[in-house]
Coordinates of C-alpha atoms in Angstrom, one line a residue:
X1 CA 217.7 95.7 14.7
X2 CA 215.8 98.9 15.5
X3 CA 216.7 100.8 12.2
X4 CA 215.5 97.9 10.0
X5 CA 212.3 97.2 12.0
X6 CA 209.8 99.8 10.7
X7 CA 207.1 98.9 13.2
X8 CA 206.3 96.1 15.6
X9 CA 203.2 95.6 17.7
X10 CA 200.9 93.0 19.3
X11 CA 197.3 93.0 18.2
X12 CA 194.8 91.5 20.6
X13 CA 191.1 91.2 19.5
X14 CA 191.7 93.6 16.7
X15 CA 193.3 96.3 18.9
X16 CA 196.9 97.4 19.0
X17 CA 198.5 96.9 22.4
X18 CA 201.9 97.6 23.8
X19 CA 204.3 94.7 24.3
X20 CA 207.9 93.8 25.0
X21 CA 210.6 95.2 22.7
X22 CA 212.3 91.8 22.5
X23 CA 210.8 89.8 19.7
X24 CA 211.0 86.5 21.5
X25 CA 209.2 87.9 24.5
X26 CA 206.6 89.6 22.4
X27 CA 205.9 86.4 20.4
X28 CA 205.6 84.4 23.6
X29 CA 203.2 86.9 25.0
X30 CA 201.0 86.9 21.9
X31 CA 200.9 83.1 21.9
X32 CA 200.2 82.9 25.6
X33 CA 197.2 85.3 25.7
X34 CA 195.3 83.8 22.7
X35 CA 193.4 85.7 20.1
X36 CA 196.5 87.8 19.5
X37 CA 199.4 88.0 17.1
X38 CA 202.6 89.9 16.6
X39 CA 203.1 92.0 13.4
X40 CA 206.7 92.9 12.6
X41 CA 207.5 95.1 9.6
X42 CA 211.0 95.3 8.1
X43 CA 212.4 97.3 5.2
X44 CA 215.2 95.9 3.1
X45 CA 217.0 94.0 5.8
X46 CA 220.5 92.6 5.3
X47 CA 221.2 88.9 5.9
X48 CA 222.7 89.6 9.3
X49 CA 219.8 91.8 10.3
X50 CA 217.2 89.3 9.2
X51 CA 219.0 86.4 10.8
X52 CA 217.6 87.2 14.3
X53 CA 214.0 87.6 13.0
X54 CA 214.1 84.3 11.0
X55 CA 215.5 82.5 14.0
X56 CA 212.9 83.8 16.4
X57 CA 210.0 83.0 14.1
X58 CA 211.5 79.7 12.8
X59 CA 211.1 80.8 9.2
X60 CA 212.0 78.4 6.4
X61 CA 215.5 78.9 5.0
X62 CA 214.3 78.9 1.4
X63 CA 211.7 81.6 2.2
X64 CA 214.3 83.6 4.0
X65 CA 216.6 83.5 1.0
X66 CA 213.8 84.7 -1.2
X67 CA 213.0 87.5 1.2
X68 CA 216.6 88.7 1.3
X69 CA 217.4 88.5 -2.4
X70 CA 214.1 89.9 -3.7
X71 CA 213.5 90.0 -7.5
X72 CA 211.0 87.2 -7.1
X73 CA 207.8 86.4 -9.0
X74 CA 204.6 86.7 -7.1
X75 CA 204.0 83.3 -5.5
X76 CA 202.6 81.5 -2.5
X77 CA 204.6 78.8 -0.6
X78 CA 203.4 76.7 2.3
X79 CA 205.8 75.5 4.9
X80 CA 205.4 73.6 8.1
X81 CA 205.4 76.6 10.5
X82 CA 204.5 79.4 8.2
X83 CA 202.9 80.6 5.0
X84 CA 205.1 82.7 2.6
X85 CA 203.7 85.0 -0.1
X86 CA 205.4 87.4 -2.5
X87 CA 203.5 90.4 -4.0
X88 CA 204.8 93.0 -6.4
X89 CA 203.2 96.5 -6.0
X90 CA 203.6 98.8 -8.9
X91 CA 204.0 102.6 -9.2
X92 CA 203.5 104.7 -12.3
X93 CA 205.5 107.9 -12.8
X94 CA 203.5 110.0 -15.2
X95 CA 206.4 112.5 -15.7
X96 CA 208.7 109.8 -17.1
X97 CA 206.0 107.4 -18.3
X98 CA 207.7 104.6 -16.3
X99 CA 206.2 101.7 -14.4
X100 CA 208.3 100.5 -11.5
X101 CA 207.6 97.6 -9.1
X102 CA 208.6 96.9 -5.6
X103 CA 208.3 93.7 -3.6
X104 CA 206.5 92.7 -0.4
X105 CA 207.2 89.4 1.3
X106 CA 204.7 88.3 3.9
X107 CA 205.2 85.5 6.4
X108 CA 202.2 84.4 8.5
X109 CA 202.1 81.8 11.2
X110 CA 200.0 80.8 14.1
X111 CA 200.5 84.0 16.1
X112 CA 202.7 86.2 14.0
X113 CA 203.1 88.2 10.8
X114 CA 206.4 89.3 9.3
X115 CA 206.4 91.7 6.4
X116 CA 209.6 92.5 4.4
X117 CA 209.4 95.4 2.0
X118 CA 211.8 96.1 -0.9
X119 CA 211.5 99.3 -3.0
X120 CA 209.2 102.3 -2.5
X121 CA 206.0 101.0 -4.0
X122 CA 204.7 99.1 -1.0
X123 CA 202.1 101.0 1.0
X124 CA 202.5 99.0 4.2
X125 CA 202.3 102.0 6.6
X126 CA 198.9 102.9 5.1
X127 CA 197.8 99.3 5.3
X128 CA 198.6 99.1 9.0
X129 CA 196.8 102.3 9.7
X130 CA 193.8 101.1 7.8
X131 CA 193.6 97.9 9.7
X132 CA 194.1 99.6 13.0
X133 CA 191.0 101.7 12.1
X134 CA 189.1 98.5 11.3
X135 CA 189.4 96.2 14.3
X136 CA 186.6 94.0 13.1
X137 CA 188.8 93.0 10.2
X138 CA 192.0 92.8 12.2
X139 CA 190.3 90.5 14.7
X140 CA 190.5 87.7 12.1
X141 CA 194.2 87.2 12.9
X142 CA 197.3 87.1 10.7
X143 CA 195.3 86.2 7.6
X144 CA 193.6 89.6 7.8
X145 CA 197.0 91.3 7.4
X146 CA 197.7 89.2 4.3
X147 CA 194.3 90.1 2.9
X148 CA 194.8 93.9 3.6
X149 CA 198.2 93.9 1.9
X150 CA 196.9 92.0 -1.1
X151 CA 193.8 94.2 -1.3
X152 CA 195.9 97.4 -1.2
X153 CA 198.4 96.1 -3.8
X154 CA 195.6 94.9 -6.2
X155 CA 193.5 98.1 -5.8
X156 CA 196.6 100.1 -6.7
X157 CA 197.0 97.9 -9.8
X158 CA 193.6 99.2 -10.9
X159 CA 194.6 102.8 -10.3
X160 CA 197.8 102.4 -12.3
X161 CA 195.9 100.7 -15.1
X162 CA 193.6 103.7 -15.2
X163 CA 196.5 106.2 -15.4
X164 CA 198.1 104.1 -18.2
X165 CA 194.8 104.0 -20.0
X166 CA 194.7 107.8 -20.1
X167 CA 198.2 108.1 -21.4
X168 CA 197.6 105.5 -24.1
X169 CA 194.5 107.2 -25.2
X170 CA 196.5 110.4 -25.7
X171 CA 199.2 108.4 -27.6
X172 CA 196.4 106.8 -29.7
X173 CA 195.0 110.3 -30.6
X174 CA 198.5 111.4 -31.7
X175 CA 199.0 108.3 -33.9
X176 CA 195.7 108.7 -35.7
X177 CA 195.9 112.5 -36.0
X178 CA 196.0 113.8 -39.7
X179 CA 199.8 114.4 -39.4
X180 CA 200.3 111.9 -36.6
X181 CA 202.8 109.1 -36.8
X182 CA 205.1 111.1 -39.0
X183 CA 207.6 111.7 -36.3
X184 CA 210.4 109.1 -36.1
X185 CA 209.7 108.8 -32.3
X186 CA 206.2 107.5 -32.6
X187 CA 207.3 103.8 -32.9
X188 CA 209.8 104.4 -30.0
X189 CA 207.0 105.8 -27.8
X190 CA 204.8 102.8 -28.6
X191 CA 207.5 100.4 -27.8
X192 CA 208.4 102.3 -24.6
X193 CA 204.7 102.1 -23.5
X194 CA 204.6 98.4 -24.3
X195 CA 207.6 97.7 -22.1
X196 CA 205.9 99.5 -19.2
X197 CA 202.8 97.4 -19.7
X198 CA 205.0 94.3 -19.8
X199 CA 206.5 95.3 -16.5
X200 CA 203.0 95.7 -15.1
X201 CA 202.0 92.2 -16.4
X202 CA 205.0 90.7 -14.7
X203 CA 203.6 92.0 -11.4
X204 CA 199.9 91.3 -11.8
X205 CA 199.7 88.2 -14.0
X206 CA 201.5 85.7 -11.8
X207 CA 199.6 86.8 -8.7
X208 CA 196.4 85.2 -10.0
X209 CA 197.5 81.7 -8.9
X210 CA 198.4 82.6 -5.3
X211 CA 195.3 84.7 -4.8
X212 CA 193.1 81.9 -6.3
X213 CA 194.6 79.4 -3.8
X214 CA 193.8 81.8 -0.9
X215 CA 190.3 82.3 -2.2
X216 CA 189.5 78.5 -2.3
X217 CA 190.8 77.9 1.2
X218 CA 192.4 74.6 2.4
X219 CA 195.6 76.4 3.5
X220 CA 197.2 76.5 6.9
X221 CA 196.9 79.7 9.0
X222 CA 194.0 80.9 6.7
X223 CA 190.6 80.2 8.3
X224 CA 187.5 79.6 6.2
X225 CA 186.0 82.9 7.3
X226 CA 188.8 84.7 5.5
X227 CA 187.9 83.2 2.1
X228 CA 185.2 85.8 1.2
X229 CA 187.9 88.5 1.7
X230 CA 190.3 86.8 -0.6
X231 CA 187.6 86.2 -3.2
X232 CA 187.1 90.0 -3.2
X233 CA 190.8 90.5 -3.9
X234 CA 190.6 87.8 -6.6
X235 CA 187.7 89.7 -8.3
X236 CA 189.7 92.9 -8.3
X237 CA 192.8 91.2 -9.6
X238 CA 190.8 89.7 -12.5
X239 CA 189.6 93.1 -13.3
X240 CA 193.1 94.5 -13.2
X241 CA 194.5 91.7 -15.4
X242 CA 191.8 92.3 -17.9
X243 CA 192.7 96.0 -18.0
X244 CA 196.4 95.2 -18.5
X245 CA 195.5 92.7 -21.3
X246 CA 193.4 95.4 -22.9
X247 CA 196.2 97.9 -22.7
X248 CA 198.6 95.4 -24.3
X249 CA 196.2 94.7 -27.2
X250 CA 195.6 98.4 -27.7
X251 CA 199.4 99.0 -28.0
X252 CA 199.7 96.1 -30.4
X253 CA 196.9 97.5 -32.5
X254 CA 198.4 101.0 -32.4
X255 CA 201.8 99.7 -33.5
X256 CA 200.1 97.8 -36.4
X257 CA 198.2 100.9 -37.4
X258 CA 201.3 103.1 -37.2
X259 CA 203.2 100.6 -39.4
X260 CA 200.3 100.6 -41.9
X261 CA 200.2 104.4 -41.9
X262 CA 203.9 104.4 -42.6
X263 CA 203.4 102.0 -45.5
X264 CA 200.6 104.1 -47.0
X265 CA 202.7 107.2 -46.7
X266 CA 205.6 105.4 -48.4
X267 CA 203.3 104.3 -51.2
X268 CA 202.0 107.9 -51.6
X269 CA 205.6 109.1 -51.8
X270 CA 206.5 106.4 -54.3
X271 CA 203.5 107.3 -56.5
X272 CA 204.5 111.0 -56.5
X273 CA 208.1 110.2 -57.3
X274 CA 206.9 107.9 -60.1
X275 CA 204.6 110.5 -61.5
X276 CA 207.3 113.2 -61.5
X277 CA 209.7 110.8 -63.0
X278 CA 207.2 109.9 -65.8
X279 CA 206.6 113.6 -66.6
X280 CA 210.4 114.2 -66.7
X281 CA 211.0 111.2 -68.9
X282 CA 209.1 112.6 -71.9
X283 CA 211.1 115.9 -72.4
X284 CA 214.2 114.0 -71.5
X285 CA 213.6 111.5 -74.3
X286 CA 212.7 114.1 -76.9
X287 CA 215.6 116.3 -75.9
X288 CA 217.9 113.2 -76.0
X289 CA 216.7 112.3 -79.5
X290 CA 217.2 115.8 -80.9
X291 CA 220.5 116.2 -79.1
X292 CA 222.1 113.5 -81.3
X293 CA 224.6 114.9 -83.7
X294 CA 223.4 113.3 -86.9
X295 CA 223.4 115.3 -90.2
X296 CA 220.2 113.9 -91.7
X297 CA 217.4 114.2 -89.1
X298 CA 213.7 115.2 -89.7
X299 CA 212.6 118.7 -89.0
X300 CA 216.2 120.0 -88.7
X301 CA 215.7 122.5 -91.5
X302 CA 212.1 123.4 -90.5
X303 CA 211.8 127.0 -89.2
X304 CA 209.2 126.1 -86.5
X305 CA 210.8 122.8 -85.4
X306 CA 212.2 124.2 -82.1
X307 CA 208.9 125.8 -80.9
X308 CA 207.0 122.8 -82.0
X309 CA 209.2 120.4 -80.1
X310 CA 209.0 122.6 -77.0
X311 CA 205.2 122.8 -77.3
X312 CA 205.0 119.0 -77.8
X313 CA 207.0 118.4 -74.6
X314 CA 204.9 120.9 -72.6
X315 CA 201.6 119.4 -73.9
X316 CA 202.6 115.8 -73.1
X317 CA 203.7 116.8 -69.6
X318 CA 200.5 118.7 -69.0
X319 CA 198.4 115.7 -70.1
X320 CA 200.4 113.4 -67.8
X321 CA 200.1 115.9 -64.9
X322 CA 196.3 116.0 -65.2
X323 CA 196.0 112.3 -65.4
X324 CA 198.1 111.8 -62.3
X325 CA 196.3 114.5 -60.5
X326 CA 192.9 113.0 -61.3
X327 CA 194.1 109.6 -59.9
X328 CA 195.5 111.1 -56.7
X329 CA 199.1 110.5 -57.5
X330 CA 200.0 114.2 -57.2

């Protein structure tokens, strides 16, 4: 069990204290002393590795199954002996323009917290360090850990949304540049960015319901004095979701504008092609008429017929060119 358990400690009155290595003994000590709880952190445990933990803390089998399989939507489940919450932290890699998400499962009970992390996007070590530096928050018990994890995840949503905003502003500038959008990769870049925003929405959007339930109280293992903290997380989450919605609308508008630009360019090209075709049609028609092998045709015996026909064709083409140029077709 030691490799899969990242950290384990008893917190008494907001302070970290040493305790037994055995989980059963440590949990018994936390429950016996009062105003204490055991926090166990795990990273991607297997079914066999997690079996001992789930047995010691009497975790619900359905929640255990979700914690092992991962790939869950953010949610909050209430069981008899524990509260189970799933959060999806996100990470944005600016080099590859890719948004990836991890998962954090949190079990809280009367005197324990069990966190299960999947992926690399969950800053649980930083959360634990932050809480240990703020014993007045940690003193609120297991709910304080759930608050701190949610606060860290949601605050990072805002940071990632800001990074995406900067990149999308650069993409927007390229789309609306004088020669922008002419590359065949512009639509692909917009669709790629839209997929990343969609991945972000899958993490942040469904979290609004669980955080709202925590902010309104009436849940086991979450005391009323914790509600202001969760309302703060809820406010930050609403802000993050509004940013994500704004990014999605911006991408949709950019795609519509790009398609409109492509239509305008195609219309311009068609007008130029039509203008050149019209100018070429006049000499083609005249040359076609005088290219017919009939014996009796006007002007065949006239000395100046050839220069006159050439001048006529040049004059008509010049007039057409000026007309098309004046109307912006050339």
